Coordinates of C-alpha atoms (C1' of nucleotides) in Angstrom, one line a residue:
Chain C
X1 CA -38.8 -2.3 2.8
X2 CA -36.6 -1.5 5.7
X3 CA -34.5 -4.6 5.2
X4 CA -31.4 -4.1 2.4
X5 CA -30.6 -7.1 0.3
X6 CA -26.9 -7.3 -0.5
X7 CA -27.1 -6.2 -4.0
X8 CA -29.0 -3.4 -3.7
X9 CA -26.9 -2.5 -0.5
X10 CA -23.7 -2.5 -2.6
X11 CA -25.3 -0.2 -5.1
X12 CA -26.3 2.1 -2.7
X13 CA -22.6 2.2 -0.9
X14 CA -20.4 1.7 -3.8
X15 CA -19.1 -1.0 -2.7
X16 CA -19.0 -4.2 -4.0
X17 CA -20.8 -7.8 -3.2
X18 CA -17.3 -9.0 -2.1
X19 CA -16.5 -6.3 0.1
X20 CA -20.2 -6.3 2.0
X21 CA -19.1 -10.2 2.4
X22 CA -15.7 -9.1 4.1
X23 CA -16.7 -7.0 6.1
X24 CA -19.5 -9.5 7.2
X25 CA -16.7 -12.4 7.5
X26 CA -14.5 -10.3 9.6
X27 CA -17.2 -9.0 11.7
X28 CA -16.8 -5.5 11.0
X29 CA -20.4 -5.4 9.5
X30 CA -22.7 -7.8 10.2
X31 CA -26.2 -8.1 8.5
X32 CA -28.5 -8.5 11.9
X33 CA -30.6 -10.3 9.9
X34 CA -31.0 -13.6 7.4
X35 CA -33.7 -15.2 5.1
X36 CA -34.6 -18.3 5.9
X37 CA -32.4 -19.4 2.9
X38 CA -29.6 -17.6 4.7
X39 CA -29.5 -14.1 2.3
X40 CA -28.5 -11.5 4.2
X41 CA -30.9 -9.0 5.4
X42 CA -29.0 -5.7 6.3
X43 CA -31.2 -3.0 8.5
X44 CA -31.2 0.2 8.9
X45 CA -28.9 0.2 12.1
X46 CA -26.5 -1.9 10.0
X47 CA -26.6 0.5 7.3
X48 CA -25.6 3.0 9.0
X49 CA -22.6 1.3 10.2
X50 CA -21.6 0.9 7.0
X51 CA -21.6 4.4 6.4
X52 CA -19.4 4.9 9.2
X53 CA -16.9 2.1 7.9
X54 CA -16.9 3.6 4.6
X55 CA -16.7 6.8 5.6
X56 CA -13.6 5.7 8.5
X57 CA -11.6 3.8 5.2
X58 CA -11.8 7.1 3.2
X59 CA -9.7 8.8 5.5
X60 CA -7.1 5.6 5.2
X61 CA -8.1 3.7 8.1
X62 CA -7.4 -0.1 8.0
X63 CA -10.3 -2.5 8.9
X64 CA -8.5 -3.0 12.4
X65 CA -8.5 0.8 12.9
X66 CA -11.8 1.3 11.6
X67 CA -13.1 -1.4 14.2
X68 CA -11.3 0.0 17.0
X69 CA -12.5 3.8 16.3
X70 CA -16.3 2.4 16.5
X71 CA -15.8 0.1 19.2
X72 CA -15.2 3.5 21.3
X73 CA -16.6 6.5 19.4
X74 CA -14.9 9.0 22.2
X75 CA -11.5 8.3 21.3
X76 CA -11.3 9.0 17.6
X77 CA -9.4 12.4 18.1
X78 CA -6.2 10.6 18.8
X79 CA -7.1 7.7 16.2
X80 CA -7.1 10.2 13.7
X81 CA -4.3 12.8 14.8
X82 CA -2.0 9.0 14.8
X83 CA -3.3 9.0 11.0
X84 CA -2.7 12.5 10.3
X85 CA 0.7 11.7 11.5
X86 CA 1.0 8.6 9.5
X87 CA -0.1 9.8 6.2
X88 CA 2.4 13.2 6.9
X89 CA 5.1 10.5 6.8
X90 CA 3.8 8.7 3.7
X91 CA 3.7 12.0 2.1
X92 CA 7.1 12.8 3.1
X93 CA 8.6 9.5 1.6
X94 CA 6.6 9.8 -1.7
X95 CA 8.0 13.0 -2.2
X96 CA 11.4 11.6 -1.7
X97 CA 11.0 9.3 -4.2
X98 CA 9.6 11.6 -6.4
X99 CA 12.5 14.0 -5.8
X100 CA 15.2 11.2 -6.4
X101 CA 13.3 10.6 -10.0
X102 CA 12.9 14.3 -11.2
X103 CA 16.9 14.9 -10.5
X104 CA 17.6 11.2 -12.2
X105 CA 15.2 12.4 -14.8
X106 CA 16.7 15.4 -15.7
X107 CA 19.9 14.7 -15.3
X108 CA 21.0 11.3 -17.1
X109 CA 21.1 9.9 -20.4
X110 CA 19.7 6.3 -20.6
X111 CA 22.4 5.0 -20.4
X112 CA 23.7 6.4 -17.3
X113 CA 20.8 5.8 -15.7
X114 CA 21.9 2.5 -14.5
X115 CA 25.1 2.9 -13.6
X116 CA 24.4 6.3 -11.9
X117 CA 21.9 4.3 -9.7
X118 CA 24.7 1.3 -8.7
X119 CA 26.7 4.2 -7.4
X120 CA 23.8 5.6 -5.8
X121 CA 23.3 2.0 -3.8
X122 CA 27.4 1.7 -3.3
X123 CA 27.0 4.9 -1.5
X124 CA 24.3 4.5 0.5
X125 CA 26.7 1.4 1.7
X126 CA 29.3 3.8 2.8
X127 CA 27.0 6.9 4.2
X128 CA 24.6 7.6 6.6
X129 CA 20.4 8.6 5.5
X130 CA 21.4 11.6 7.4
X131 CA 24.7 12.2 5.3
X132 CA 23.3 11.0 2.5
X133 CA 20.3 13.8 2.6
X134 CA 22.4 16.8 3.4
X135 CA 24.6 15.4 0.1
X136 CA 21.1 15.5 -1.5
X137 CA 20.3 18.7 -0.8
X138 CA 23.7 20.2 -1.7
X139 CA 23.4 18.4 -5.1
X140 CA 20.0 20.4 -5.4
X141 CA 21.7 23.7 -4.6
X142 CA 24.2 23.4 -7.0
X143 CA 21.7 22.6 -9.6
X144 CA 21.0 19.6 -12.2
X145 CA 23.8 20.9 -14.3
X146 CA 26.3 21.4 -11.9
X147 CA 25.6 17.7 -10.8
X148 CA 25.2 16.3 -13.7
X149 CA 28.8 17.7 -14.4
X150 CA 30.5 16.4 -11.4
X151 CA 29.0 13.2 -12.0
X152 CA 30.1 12.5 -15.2
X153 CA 33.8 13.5 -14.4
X154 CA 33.2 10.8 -11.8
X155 CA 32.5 8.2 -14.0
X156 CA 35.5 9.0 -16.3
X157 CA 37.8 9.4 -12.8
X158 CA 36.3 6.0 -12.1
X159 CA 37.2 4.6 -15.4
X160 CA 40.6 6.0 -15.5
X161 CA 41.7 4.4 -12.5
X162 CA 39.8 1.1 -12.7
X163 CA 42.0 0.8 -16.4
X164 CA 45.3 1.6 -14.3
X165 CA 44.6 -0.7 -11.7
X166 CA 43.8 -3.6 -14.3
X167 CA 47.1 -2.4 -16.2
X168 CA 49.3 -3.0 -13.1
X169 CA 50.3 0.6 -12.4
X170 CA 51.6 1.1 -9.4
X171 CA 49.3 3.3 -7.0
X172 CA 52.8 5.4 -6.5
X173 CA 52.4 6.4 -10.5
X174 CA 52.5 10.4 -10.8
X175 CA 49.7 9.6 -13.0
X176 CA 47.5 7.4 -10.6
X177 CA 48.5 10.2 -7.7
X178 CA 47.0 13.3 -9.9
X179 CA 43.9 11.0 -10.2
X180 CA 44.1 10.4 -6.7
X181 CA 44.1 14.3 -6.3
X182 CA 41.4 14.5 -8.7
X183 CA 39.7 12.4 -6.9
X184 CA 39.6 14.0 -3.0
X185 CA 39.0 17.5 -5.2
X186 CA 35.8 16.1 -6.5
X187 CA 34.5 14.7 -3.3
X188 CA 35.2 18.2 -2.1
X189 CA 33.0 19.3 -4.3
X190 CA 30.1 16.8 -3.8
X191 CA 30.5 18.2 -0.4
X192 CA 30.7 21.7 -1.2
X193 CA 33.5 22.8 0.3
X194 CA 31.1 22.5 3.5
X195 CA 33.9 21.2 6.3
X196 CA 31.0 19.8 8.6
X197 CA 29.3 17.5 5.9
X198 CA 33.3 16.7 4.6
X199 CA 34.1 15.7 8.0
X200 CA 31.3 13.6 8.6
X201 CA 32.1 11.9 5.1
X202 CA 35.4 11.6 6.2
X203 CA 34.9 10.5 9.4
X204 CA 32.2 7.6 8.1
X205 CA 34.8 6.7 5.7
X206 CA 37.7 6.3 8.5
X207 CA 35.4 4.3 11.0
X208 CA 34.0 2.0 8.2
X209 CA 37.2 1.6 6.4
X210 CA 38.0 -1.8 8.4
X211 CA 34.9 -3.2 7.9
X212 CA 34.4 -1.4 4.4
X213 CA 35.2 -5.3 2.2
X214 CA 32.6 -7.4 3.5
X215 CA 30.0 -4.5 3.7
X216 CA 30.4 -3.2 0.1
X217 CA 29.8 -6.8 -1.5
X218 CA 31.3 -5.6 -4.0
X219 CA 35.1 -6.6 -4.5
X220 CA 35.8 -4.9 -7.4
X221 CA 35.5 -2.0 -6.2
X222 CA 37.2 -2.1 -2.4
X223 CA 39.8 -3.1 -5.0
X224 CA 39.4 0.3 -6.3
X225 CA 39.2 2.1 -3.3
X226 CA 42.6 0.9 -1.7
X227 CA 43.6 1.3 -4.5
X228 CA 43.1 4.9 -4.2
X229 CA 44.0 5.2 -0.5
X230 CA 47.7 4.1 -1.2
X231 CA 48.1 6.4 -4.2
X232 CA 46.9 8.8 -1.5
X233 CA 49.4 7.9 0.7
X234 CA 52.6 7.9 -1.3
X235 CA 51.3 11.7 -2.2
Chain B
X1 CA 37.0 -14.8 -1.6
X2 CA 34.7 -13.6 -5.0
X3 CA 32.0 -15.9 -3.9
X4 CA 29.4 -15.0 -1.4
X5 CA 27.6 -16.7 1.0
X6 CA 23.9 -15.7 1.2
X7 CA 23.8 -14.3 5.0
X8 CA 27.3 -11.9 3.9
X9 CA 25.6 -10.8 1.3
X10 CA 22.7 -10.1 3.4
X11 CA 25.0 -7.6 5.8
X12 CA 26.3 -6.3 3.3
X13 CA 22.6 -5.5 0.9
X14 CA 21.1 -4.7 4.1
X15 CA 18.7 -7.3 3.3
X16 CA 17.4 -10.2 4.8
X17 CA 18.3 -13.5 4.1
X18 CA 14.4 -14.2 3.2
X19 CA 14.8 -11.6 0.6
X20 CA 17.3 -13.3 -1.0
X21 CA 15.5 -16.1 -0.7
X22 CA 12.5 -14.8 -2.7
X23 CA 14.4 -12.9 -5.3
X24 CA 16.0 -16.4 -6.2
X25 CA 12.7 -18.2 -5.9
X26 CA 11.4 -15.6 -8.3
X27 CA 14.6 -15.7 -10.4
X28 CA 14.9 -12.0 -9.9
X29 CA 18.5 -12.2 -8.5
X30 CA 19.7 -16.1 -8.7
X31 CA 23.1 -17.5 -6.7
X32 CA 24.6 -18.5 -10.1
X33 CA 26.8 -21.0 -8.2
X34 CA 25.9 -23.4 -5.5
X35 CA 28.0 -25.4 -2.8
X36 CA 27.9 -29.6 -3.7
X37 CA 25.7 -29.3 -0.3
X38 CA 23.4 -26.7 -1.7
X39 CA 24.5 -23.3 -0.1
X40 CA 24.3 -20.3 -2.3
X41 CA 27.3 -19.0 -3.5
X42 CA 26.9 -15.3 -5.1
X43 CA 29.0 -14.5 -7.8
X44 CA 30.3 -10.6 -8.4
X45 CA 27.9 -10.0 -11.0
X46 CA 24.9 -11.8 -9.0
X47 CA 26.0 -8.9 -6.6
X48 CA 26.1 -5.9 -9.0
X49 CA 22.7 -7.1 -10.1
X50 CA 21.6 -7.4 -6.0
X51 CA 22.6 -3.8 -6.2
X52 CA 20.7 -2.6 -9.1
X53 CA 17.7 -4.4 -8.2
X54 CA 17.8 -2.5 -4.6
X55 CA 18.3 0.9 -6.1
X56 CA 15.1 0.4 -8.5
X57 CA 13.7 -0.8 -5.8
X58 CA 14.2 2.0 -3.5
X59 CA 12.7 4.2 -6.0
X60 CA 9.5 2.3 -5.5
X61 CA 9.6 -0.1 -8.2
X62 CA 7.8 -3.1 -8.2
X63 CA 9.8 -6.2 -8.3
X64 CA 7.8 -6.8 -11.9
X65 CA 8.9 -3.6 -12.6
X66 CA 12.6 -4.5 -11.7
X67 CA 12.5 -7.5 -13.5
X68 CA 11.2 -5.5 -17.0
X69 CA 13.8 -2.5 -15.7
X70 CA 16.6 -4.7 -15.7
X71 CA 15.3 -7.0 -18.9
X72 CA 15.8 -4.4 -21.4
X73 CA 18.0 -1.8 -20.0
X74 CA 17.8 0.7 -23.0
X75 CA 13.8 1.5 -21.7
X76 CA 14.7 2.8 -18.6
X77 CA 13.4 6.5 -18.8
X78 CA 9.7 5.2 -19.9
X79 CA 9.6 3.0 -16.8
X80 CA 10.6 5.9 -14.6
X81 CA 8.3 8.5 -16.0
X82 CA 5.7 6.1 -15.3
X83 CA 6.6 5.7 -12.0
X84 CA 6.9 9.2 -11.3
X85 CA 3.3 9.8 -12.7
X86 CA 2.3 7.0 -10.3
X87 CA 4.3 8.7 -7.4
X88 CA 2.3 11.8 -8.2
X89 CA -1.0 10.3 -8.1
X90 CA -0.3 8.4 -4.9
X91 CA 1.4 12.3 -3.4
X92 CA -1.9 14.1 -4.4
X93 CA -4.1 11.2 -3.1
X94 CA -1.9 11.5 0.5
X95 CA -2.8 14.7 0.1
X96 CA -6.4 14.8 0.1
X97 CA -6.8 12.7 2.5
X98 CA -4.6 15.2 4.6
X99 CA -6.5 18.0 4.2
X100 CA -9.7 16.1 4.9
X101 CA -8.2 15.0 8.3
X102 CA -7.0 18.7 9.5
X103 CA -9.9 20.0 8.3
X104 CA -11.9 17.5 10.9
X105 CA -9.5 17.5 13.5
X106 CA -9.6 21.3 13.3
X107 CA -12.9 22.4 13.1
X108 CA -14.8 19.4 15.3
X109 CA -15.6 18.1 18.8
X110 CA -14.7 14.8 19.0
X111 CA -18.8 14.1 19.5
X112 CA -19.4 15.8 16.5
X113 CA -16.8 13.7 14.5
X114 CA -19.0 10.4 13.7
X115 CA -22.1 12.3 13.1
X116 CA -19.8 14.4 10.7
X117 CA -18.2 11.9 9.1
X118 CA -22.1 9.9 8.2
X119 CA -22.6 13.3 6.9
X120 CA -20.2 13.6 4.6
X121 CA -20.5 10.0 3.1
X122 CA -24.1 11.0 2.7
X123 CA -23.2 13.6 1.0
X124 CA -21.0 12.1 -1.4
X125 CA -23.9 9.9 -2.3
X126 CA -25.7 12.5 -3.5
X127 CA -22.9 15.1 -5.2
X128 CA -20.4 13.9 -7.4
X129 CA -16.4 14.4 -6.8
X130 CA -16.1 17.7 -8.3
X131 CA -19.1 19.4 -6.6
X132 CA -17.7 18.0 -3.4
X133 CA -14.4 19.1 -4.3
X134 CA -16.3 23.2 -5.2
X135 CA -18.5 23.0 -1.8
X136 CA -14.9 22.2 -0.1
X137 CA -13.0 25.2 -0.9
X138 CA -16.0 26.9 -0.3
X139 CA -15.9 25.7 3.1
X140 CA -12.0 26.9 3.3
X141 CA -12.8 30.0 2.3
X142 CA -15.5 30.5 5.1
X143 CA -12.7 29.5 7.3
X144 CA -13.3 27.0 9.7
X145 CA -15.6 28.5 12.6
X146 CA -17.9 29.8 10.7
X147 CA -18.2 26.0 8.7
X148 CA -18.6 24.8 12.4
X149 CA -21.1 27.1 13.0
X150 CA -23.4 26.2 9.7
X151 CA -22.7 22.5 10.6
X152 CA -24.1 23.3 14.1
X153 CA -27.5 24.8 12.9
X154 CA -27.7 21.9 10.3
X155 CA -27.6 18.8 12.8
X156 CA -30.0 20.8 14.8
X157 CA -32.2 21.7 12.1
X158 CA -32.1 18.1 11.0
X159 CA -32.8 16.8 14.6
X160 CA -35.7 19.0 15.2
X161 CA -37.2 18.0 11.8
X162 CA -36.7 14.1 12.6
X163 CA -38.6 14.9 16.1
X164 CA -42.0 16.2 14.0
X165 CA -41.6 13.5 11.5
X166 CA -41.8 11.2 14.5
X167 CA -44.1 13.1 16.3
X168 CA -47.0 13.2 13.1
X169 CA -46.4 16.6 12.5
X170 CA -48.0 17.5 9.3
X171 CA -45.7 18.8 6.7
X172 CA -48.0 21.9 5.7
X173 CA -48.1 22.9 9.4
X174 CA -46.4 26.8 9.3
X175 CA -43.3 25.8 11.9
X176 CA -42.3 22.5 9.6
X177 CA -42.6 24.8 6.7
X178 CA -40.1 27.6 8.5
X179 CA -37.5 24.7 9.3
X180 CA -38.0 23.5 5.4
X181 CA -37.2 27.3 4.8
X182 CA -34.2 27.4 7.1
X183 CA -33.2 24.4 5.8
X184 CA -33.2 26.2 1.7
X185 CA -31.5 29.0 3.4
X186 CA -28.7 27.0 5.4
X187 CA -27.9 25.3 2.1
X188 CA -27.7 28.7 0.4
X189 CA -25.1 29.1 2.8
X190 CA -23.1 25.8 2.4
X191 CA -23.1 26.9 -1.7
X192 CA -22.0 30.6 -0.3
X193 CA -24.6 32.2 -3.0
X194 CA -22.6 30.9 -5.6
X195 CA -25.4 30.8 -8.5
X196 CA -23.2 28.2 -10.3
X197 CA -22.6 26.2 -7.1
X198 CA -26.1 26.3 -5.8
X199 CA -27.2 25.0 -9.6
X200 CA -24.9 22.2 -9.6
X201 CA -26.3 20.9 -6.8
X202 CA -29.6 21.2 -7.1
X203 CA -29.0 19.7 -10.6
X204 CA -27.7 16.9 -9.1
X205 CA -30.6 16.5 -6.7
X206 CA -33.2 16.8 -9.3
X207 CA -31.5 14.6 -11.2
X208 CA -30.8 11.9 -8.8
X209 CA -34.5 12.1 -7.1
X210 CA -35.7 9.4 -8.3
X211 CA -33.2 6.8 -7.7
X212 CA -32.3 8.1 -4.3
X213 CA -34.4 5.8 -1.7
X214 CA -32.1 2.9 -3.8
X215 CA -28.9 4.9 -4.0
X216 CA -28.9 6.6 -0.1
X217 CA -29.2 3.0 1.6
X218 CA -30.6 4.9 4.7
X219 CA -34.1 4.8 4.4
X220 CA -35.5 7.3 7.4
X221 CA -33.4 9.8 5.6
X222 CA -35.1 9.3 2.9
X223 CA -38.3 10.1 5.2
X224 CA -36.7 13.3 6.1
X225 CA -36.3 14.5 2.4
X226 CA -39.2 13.7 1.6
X227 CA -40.8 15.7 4.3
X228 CA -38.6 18.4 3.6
X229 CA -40.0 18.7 -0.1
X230 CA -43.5 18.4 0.9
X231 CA -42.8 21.1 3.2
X232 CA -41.5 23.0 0.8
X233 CA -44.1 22.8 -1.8
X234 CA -46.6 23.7 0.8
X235 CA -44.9 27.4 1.0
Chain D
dG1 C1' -47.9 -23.0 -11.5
dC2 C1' -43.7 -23.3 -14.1
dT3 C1' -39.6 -21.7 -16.1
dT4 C1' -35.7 -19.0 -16.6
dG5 C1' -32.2 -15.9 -15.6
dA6 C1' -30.5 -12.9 -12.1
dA7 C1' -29.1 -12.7 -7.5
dC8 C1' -27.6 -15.0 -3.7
dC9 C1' -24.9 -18.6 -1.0
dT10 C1' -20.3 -20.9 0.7
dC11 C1' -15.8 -22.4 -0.1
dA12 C1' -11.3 -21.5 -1.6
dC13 C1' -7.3 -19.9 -4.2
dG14 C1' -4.7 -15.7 -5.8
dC15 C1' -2.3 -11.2 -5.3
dC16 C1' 2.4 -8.8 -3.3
dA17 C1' 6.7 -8.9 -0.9
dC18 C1' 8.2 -11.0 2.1
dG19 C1' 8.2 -12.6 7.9
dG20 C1' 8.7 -16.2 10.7
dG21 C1' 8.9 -20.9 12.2
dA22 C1' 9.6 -26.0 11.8
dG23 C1' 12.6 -29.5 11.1
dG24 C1' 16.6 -31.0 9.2
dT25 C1' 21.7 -30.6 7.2
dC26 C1' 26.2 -28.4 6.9
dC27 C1' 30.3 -25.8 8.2
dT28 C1' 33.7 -24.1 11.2
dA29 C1' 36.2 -23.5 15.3
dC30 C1' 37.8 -25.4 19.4
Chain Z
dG1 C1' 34.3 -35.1 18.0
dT2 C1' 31.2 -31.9 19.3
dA3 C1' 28.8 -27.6 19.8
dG4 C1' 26.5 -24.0 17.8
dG5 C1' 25.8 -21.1 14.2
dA6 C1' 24.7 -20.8 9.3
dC7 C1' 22.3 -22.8 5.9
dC8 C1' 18.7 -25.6 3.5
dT9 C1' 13.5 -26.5 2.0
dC10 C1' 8.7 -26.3 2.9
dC11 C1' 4.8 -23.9 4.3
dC12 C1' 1.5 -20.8 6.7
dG13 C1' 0.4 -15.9 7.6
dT14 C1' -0.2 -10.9 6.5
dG15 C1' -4.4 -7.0 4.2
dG16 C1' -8.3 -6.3 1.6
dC17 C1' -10.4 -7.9 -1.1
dG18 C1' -10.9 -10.1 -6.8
dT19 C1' -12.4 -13.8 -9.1
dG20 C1' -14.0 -17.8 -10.1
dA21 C1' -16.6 -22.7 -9.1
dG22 C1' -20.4 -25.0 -8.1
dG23 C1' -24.8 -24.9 -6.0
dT24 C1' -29.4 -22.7 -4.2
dT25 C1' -33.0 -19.2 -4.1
dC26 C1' -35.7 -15.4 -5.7
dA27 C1' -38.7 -12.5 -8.8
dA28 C1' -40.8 -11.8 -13.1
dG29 C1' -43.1 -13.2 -17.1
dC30 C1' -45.9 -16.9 -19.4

DNA sequence: GCTTGAACCTCACGCCACGGGAGGTCCTAC
DNA sequence: GTAGGACCTCCCGTGGCGTGAGGTTCAAGC
């Protein structure tokens, strides 16, 4: 009557067969005891442990961590500050993603969706997470509309030039030099007018422009972007 | 020049070459072209298509959930709802187990914290999520010394009742039946007088009576309980 | 005491998204 | 022609079990 079959164990814990068989496996709890048959006996002492392991994994220990916090009961202040810190950062990423989808959400047709989200990756070729995340929160001060706005005149500026470029218009054009202007105005305005965040754009731009065709991996567009650089030039 | 070799395209994706590796194995983004010798060669649109699958990706997509994304490209907003409901789920699940860990790292000694933690996992054998989740805020609302305080009195309470279990102590004798009455009013406290609270819970012990010796898994509780009761019913 | 069905046992592969290494071939620059 | 880096395929490992397969043992009813 003190000895706990598997079965009955699992009931008891919640967990299942399998998982009382881990844990056994690895070591992490053992049933002290056997049948002569070889079923597992589990005893009160062993129970107990369980409870511990259980009650260790629903804080979001792993099995390692969990073994390591019993092997030395003193020490599970820091075990668990460590954890604290390690779910703050899971939290913190999850509600990054979370934060990219609402905007994307709200802001995008279907059919943008896709292309909205190679421009994303392009840029996050050319920028830096920390450049990237003060653009971020700009876009969320000026609102979903305001974004959404800039963003589609992007595309078209985008279109515009890619169809002049095809067409052979020289980057010297009056026309392809407006859209040149066009263009720098926007990015002012994705950086807000903000001369720190526009320098550091510009600045990652200037030290990455050498090595800027076999990073982007996409030809077509370094294409693009000289193409825009010399139209810049002959301003 | 618009072909790719697989470790380029790895500098440039940011990726490892074993990724690329996998996402052809998996035909999620195949070298169209190969070298007579084998190499990979990447064509431009194999890129684009690198790129889209790493910006579902880093949205948190699975790389089933790429592969579906980028099947049918008209059911993107579906697939990204979904996700964000996922993302929410795994954000308030983070979340919880947050507040749990403050709330121990806070309010606890780290001798106190295994004994605690058996506690709770007790506990959450005998109450279901939502009474938990009531007898929580309860406990925030106490604020957290006075919790400590009430957890205090409990282990003791529970210690000295285990010592005249063991020690033959009838359950009718007048100081066993004080503790049993201490014991009533310390989990009048827990519930904080809350009629609706204090039902729940003794709705869910009435209810689970029977089956607990089978559900609790740690039999000299079980003892204790029992003792408690008889005490009780001797008053 | 016998039967039957539930519970138990030990392998052992599968998941997901790759990491990492072994052992061999190929490409490119000097 | 040779060195050394880049590339190839094959395969085992990770965490925390799920899910059988195929065989043994237990407990209850006859």
């Amino acid at each position: 009557m003190t000895r706990w079959s598997i079965g009955d164990l699992a009931k008891a814990s919640g967990l299942t067969v399998r998982t009382l068989h881990h844990y056994d496996e690895i070591g992490l709890v053992v049933a002290s005891e056997r049948t002569p048959s070889g079923h597992r006996r589990y005893t009160p002492d062993d129970v107990r442990r369980l409870y511990q392991v259980r009650s260790l994994r629903q804080l979001g220990l792993s099995l390692e961590e969990v073994r390591s916090a019993l092997s030395r009961s003193d020490s599970l202040r820091p075990i668990f500050e460590a954890q604290l810190a390690s779910l703050t950062a899971q939290a913190q990423h999850v509600e990054a993603l979370r934060s990219r989808l609402t905007a994307l959400l709200d802001g995008h047709t279907p059919e943008s969706l896709l292309s909205t989200l190679e421009m994303m990756s392009v840029h996050e070729s050319y920028f830096t997470a920390d450049q990237l995340g003060d653009l971020r929160s700009r876009a969320a001060a000026l609102g979903p509309e305001a974004v959404e706005a800039l963003k589609a005149s992007w595309l078209e500026l985008v279109a515009r030039l890619r169809q002049h470029m095809a067409d052979g218009t020289p980057p010297s054009d009056p026309r392809v030099v407006e859209l040149a202007r066009q263009w720098d105005e926007l990015g002012a305005k994705f950086t807000g007018g903000d001369a720190a965040v526009q320098a550091a754009a510009q600045r990652s731009w200037e030290e990455n422009k050498a090595s800027i065709s076999s990073r982007i991996g996409w030809p077509a567009d370094d294409g693009l972007v000289e193409y825009v650089t010399r139209a810049r030039a002959a301003r």
